[in-house]
GROMACS .gro file of C-alpha atoms in nm:
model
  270
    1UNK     CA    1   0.000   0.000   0.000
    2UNK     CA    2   0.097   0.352  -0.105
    3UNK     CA    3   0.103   0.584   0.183
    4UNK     CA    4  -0.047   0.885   0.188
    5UNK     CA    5   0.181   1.184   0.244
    6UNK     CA    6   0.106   1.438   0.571
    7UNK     CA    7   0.168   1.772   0.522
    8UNK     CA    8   0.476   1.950   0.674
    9UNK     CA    9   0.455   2.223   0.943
   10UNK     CA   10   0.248   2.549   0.792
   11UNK     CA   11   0.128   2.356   0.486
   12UNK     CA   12  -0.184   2.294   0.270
   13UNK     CA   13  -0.238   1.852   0.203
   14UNK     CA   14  -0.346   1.936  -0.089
   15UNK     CA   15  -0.105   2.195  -0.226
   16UNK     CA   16   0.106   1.909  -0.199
   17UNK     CA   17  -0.110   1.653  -0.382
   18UNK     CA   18   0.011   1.572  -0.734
   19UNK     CA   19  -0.362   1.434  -0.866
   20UNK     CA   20  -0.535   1.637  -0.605
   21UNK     CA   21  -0.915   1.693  -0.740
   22UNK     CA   22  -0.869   1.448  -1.034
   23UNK     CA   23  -1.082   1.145  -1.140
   24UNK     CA   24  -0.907   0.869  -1.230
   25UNK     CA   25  -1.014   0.503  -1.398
   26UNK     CA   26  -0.760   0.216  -1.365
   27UNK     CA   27  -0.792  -0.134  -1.594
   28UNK     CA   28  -0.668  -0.446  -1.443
   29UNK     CA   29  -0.634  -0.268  -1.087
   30UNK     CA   30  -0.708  -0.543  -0.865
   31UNK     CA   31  -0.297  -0.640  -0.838
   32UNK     CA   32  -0.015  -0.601  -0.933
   33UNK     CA   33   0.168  -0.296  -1.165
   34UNK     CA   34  -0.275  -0.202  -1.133
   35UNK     CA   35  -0.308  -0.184  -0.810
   36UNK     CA   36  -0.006  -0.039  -0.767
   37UNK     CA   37  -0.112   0.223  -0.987
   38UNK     CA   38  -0.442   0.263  -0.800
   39UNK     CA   39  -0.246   0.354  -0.445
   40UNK     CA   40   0.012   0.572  -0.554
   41UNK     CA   41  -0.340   0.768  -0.766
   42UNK     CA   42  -0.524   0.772  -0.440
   43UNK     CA   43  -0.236   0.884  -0.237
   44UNK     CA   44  -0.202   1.185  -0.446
   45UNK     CA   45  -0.562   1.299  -0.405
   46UNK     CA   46  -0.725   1.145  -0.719
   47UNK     CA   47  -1.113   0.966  -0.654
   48UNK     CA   48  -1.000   0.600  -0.824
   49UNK     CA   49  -1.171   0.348  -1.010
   50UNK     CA   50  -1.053   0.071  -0.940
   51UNK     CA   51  -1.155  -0.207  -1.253
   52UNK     CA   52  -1.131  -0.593  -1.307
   53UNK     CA   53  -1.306  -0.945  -1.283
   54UNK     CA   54  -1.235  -1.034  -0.950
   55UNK     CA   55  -1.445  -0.827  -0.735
   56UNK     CA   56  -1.323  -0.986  -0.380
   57UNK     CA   57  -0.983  -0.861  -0.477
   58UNK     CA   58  -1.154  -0.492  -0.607
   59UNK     CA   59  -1.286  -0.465  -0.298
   60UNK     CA   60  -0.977  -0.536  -0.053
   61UNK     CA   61  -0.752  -0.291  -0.291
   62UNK     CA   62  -1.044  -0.021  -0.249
   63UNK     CA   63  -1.093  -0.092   0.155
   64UNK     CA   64  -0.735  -0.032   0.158
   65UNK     CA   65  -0.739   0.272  -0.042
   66UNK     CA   66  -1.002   0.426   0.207
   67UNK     CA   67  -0.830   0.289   0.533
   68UNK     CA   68  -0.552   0.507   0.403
   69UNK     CA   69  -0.759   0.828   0.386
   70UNK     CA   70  -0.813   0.759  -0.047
   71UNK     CA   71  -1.115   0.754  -0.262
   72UNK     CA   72  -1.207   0.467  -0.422
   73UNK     CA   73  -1.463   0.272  -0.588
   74UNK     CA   74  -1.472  -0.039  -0.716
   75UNK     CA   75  -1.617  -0.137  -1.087
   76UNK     CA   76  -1.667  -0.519  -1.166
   77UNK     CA   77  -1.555  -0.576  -1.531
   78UNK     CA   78  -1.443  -0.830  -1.789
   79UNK     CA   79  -1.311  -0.624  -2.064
   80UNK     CA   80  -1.278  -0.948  -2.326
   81UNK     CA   81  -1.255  -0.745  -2.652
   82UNK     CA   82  -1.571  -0.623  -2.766
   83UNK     CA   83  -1.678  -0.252  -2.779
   84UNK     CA   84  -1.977  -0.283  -2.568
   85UNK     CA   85  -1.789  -0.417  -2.284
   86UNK     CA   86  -1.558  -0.146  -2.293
   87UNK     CA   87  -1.830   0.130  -2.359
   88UNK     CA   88  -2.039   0.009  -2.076
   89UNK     CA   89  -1.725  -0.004  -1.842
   90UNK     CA   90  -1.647   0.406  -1.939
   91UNK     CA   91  -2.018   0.469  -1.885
   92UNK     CA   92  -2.005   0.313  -1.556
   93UNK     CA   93  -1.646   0.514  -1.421
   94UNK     CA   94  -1.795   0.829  -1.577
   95UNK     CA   95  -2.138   0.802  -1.318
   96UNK     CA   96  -1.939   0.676  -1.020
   97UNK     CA   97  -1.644   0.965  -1.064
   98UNK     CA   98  -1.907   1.238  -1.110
   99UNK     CA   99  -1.961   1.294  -1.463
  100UNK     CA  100  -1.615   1.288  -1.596
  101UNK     CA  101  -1.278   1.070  -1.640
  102UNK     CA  102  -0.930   1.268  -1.671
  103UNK     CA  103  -0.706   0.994  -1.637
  104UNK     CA  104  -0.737   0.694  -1.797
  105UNK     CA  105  -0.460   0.430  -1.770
  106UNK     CA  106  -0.503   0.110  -2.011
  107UNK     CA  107  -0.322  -0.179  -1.795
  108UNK     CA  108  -0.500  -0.494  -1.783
  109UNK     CA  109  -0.380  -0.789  -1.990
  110UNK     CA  110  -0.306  -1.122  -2.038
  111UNK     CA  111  -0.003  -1.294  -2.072
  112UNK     CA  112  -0.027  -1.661  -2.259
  113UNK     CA  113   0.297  -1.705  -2.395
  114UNK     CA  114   0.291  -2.039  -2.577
  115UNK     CA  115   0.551  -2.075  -2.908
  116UNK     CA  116   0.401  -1.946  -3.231
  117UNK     CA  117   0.326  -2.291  -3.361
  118UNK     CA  118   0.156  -2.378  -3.026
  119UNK     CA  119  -0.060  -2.067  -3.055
  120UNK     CA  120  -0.451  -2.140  -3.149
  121UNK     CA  121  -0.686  -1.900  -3.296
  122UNK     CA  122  -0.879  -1.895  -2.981
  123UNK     CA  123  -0.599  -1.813  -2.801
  124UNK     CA  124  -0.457  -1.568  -3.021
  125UNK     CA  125  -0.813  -1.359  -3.031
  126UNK     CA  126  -0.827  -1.351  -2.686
  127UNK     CA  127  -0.503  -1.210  -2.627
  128UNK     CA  128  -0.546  -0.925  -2.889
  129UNK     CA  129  -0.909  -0.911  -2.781
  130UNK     CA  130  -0.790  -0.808  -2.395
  131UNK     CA  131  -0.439  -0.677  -2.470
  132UNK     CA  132  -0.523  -0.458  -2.797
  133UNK     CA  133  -0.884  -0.445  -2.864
  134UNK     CA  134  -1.015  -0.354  -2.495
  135UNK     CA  135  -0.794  -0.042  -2.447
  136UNK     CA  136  -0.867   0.054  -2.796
  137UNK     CA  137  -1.227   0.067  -2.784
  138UNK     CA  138  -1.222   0.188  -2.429
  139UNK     CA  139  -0.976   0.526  -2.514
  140UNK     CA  140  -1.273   0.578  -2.831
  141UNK     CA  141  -1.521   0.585  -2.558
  142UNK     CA  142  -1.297   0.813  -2.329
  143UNK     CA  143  -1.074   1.050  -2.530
  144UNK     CA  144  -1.367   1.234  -2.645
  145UNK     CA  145  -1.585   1.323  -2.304
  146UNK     CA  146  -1.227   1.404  -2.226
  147UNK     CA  147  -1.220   1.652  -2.480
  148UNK     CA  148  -1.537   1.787  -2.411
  149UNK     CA  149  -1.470   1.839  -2.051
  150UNK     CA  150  -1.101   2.054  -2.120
  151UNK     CA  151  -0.830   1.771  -2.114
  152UNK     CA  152  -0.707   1.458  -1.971
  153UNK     CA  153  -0.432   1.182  -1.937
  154UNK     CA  154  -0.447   0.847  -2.125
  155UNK     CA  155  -0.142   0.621  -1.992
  156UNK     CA  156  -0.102   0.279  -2.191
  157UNK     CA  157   0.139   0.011  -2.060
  158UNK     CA  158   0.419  -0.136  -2.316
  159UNK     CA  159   0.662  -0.411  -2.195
  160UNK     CA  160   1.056  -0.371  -2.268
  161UNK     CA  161   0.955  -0.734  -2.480
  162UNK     CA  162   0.802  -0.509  -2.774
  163UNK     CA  163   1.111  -0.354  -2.859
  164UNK     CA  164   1.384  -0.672  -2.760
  165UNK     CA  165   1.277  -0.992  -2.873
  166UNK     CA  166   1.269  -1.324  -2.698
  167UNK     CA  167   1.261  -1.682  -2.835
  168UNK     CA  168   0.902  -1.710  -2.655
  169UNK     CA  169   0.597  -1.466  -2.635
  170UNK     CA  170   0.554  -1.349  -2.978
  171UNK     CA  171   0.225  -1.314  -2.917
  172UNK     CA  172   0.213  -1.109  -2.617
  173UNK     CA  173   0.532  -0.921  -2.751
  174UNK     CA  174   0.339  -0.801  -3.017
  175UNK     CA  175  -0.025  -0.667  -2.830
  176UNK     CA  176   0.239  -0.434  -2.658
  177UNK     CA  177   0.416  -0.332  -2.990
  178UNK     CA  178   0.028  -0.256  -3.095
  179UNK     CA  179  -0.026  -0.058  -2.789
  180UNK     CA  180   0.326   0.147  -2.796
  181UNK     CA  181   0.254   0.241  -3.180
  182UNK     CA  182  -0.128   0.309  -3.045
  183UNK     CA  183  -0.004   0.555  -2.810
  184UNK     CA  184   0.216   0.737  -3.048
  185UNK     CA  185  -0.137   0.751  -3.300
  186UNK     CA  186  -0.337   0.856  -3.015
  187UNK     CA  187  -0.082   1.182  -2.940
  188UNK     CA  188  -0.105   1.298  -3.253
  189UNK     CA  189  -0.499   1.218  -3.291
  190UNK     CA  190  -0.593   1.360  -2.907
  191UNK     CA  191  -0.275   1.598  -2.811
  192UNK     CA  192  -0.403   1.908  -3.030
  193UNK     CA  193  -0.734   1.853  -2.855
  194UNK     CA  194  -0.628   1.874  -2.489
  195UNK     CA  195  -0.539   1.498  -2.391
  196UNK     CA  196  -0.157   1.355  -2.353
  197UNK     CA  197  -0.121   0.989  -2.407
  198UNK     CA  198   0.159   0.854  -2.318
  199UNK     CA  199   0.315   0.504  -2.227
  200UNK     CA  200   0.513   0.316  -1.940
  201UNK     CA  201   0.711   0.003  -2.086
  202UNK     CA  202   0.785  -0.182  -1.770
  203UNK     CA  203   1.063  -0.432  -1.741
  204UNK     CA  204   1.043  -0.768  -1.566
  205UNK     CA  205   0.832  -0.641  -1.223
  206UNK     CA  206   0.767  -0.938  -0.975
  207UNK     CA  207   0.644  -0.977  -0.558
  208UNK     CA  208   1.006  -1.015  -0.401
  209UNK     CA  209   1.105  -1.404  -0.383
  210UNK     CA  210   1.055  -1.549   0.004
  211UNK     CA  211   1.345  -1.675   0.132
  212UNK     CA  212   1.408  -2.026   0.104
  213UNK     CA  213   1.204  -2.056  -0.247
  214UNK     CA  214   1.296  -2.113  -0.610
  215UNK     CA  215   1.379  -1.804  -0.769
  216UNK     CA  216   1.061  -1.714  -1.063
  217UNK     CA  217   1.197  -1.763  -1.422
  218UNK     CA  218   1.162  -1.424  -1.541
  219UNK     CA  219   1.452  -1.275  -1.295
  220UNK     CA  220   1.721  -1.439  -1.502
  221UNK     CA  221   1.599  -1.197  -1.803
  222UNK     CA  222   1.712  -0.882  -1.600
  223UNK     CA  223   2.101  -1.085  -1.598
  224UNK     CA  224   2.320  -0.806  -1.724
  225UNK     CA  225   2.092  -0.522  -1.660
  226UNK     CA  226   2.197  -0.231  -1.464
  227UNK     CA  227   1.977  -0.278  -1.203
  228UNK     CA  228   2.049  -0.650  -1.174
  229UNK     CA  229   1.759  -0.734  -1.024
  230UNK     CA  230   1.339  -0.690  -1.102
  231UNK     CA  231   1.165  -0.417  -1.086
  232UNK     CA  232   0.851  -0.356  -0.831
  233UNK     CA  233   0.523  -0.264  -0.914
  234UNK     CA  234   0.563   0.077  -0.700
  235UNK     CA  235   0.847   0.159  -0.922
  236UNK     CA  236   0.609   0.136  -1.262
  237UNK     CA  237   0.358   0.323  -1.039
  238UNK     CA  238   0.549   0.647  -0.974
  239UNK     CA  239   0.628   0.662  -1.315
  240UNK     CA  240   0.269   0.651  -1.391
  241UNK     CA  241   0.164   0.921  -1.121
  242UNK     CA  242   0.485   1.177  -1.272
  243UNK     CA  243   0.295   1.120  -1.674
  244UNK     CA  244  -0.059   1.218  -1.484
  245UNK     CA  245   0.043   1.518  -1.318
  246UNK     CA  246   0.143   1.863  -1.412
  247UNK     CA  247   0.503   1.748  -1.407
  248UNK     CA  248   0.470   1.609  -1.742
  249UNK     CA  249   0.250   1.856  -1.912
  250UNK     CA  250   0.482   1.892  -2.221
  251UNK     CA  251   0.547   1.501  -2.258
  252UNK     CA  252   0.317   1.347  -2.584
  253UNK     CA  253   0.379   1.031  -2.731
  254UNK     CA  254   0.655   0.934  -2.546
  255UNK     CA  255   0.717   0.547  -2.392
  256UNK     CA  256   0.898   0.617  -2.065
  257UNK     CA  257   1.110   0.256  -2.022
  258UNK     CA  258   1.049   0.190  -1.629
  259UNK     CA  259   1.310  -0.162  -1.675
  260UNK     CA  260   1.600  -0.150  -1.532
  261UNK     CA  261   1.765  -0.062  -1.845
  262UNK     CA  262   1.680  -0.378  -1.988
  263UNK     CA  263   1.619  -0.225  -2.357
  264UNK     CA  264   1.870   0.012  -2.352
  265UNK     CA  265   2.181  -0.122  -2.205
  266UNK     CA  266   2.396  -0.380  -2.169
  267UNK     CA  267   2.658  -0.471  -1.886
  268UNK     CA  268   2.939  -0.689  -1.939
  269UNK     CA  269   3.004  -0.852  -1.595
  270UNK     CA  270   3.407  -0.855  -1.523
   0.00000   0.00000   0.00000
């Protein structure tokens, strides 16, 4: 859980409040990078929505929102593809949020990663239908009440897997190539009307590994990184509160790499 920030001695909460008086709607925020996302929103004053299928999990991510001194609501939804689910889920955050979304970050996916010859129809529409499709129809039934109402933030989320390919996940590598070229479209569709999309491309981001347990597969793929390690879901989730604030009011189009410097370098271990 994000904690919420006290003011110092003479000053204003909110003056210090990134996201103060902001509505904000959250896709897959029920764990993980999402939920993440969700705190660190609340914790700088935004009212959240927090989305996704499993409402027993919405509603422990929103009671600890509130417990924290957040707002937060929690909206059931199963966002498989087709535009009515996604139209009904914007109609939905717009009522519960008062009338109006100004942040929307497209996060929930899917990750089947089976070898391309493995890969099924089936399987391949429902990972474009989630991963591609979803956000797509869901930012055509947000950017424009956006515009309407003066502005607002669209945040998509990449993977460092779209831009450095592995032997597996083809699939899934290229939803996030779809979404990273998306969010370049949708800057140059939505910037001149008031709304800044924008991306986070996260590396490998994983719980921390209990002692005594076998290490997850996916922290050998940050080997030779930088960082050396995984990332943390908090660490995707600042990244996403600095591209909804003020901060980053002259940033369009941009993918901000959150990975450890997976993508972008390489060290050569003595």
């Amino acid at each position: 859980m994000t904690e919420r920030r006290t003011p110092g001695p003479g000053q204003d909460l909110n003056q210090r409040l990134r996201l103060t008086h902001r509505t904000a709607l959250i896709t897959g925020s029920t764990s993980n990078i999402g939920q993440a996302i969700a705190e660190a929103f609340a914790a700088e004053g935004a009212h959240v929505i927090v989305s996704g299928r499993n409402a027993e999990r919405g509603a422990r991510v929103v009671e600890g929102i509130r417990a924290s001194g957040g707002r937060a609501d929690f909206l059931a939804a199963d966002l498989d593809g087709s535009s009515e689910a996604s139209r009904d889920l914007a109609a939905r955050a717009r009522t519960a949020l008062g009338g109006r979304i100004d942040i929307l970050v497209n996060n929930a996916g899917v990750y089947p990663a089976p070898a391309t010859p493995a890969t099924d129809e089936k399987t391949f529409d429902k990972v474009y239908g989630v991963n591609v499709r979803a956000p797509f129809f869901l930012t055509a039934a947000v950017a424009p009440t956006m515009i309407a109402a003066g502005g607002g933030t669209i945040i998509n989320l990449g993977s460092w897997v779209a831009r450095l390919g592995v032997p597996v996940g083809a699939l899934y590598a290229s939803t996030k190539g779809a979404m990273e070229t998306l969010t370049r479209a949708w800057a140059a569709e939505f910037g001149p009307q008031g709304v800044r999309v924008n991306a986070i491309s996260p590396g490998v981001v994983l719980p921390p590994t209990p002692p005594g347990t076998t290490p997850h597969p996916g922290e050998a793929m940050m080997n030779g990184t930088p960082a050396g390690t995984v990332g943390s879901p908090s660490a995707i989730a600042h990244a996403a509160v600095w591209l909804a604030s003020e901060e980053a009011s002259f940033v369009h189009g941009t993918v901000v790499d959150v990975d450890g410097g997976r993508t972008g370098v390489a060290v050569i271990a003595a």
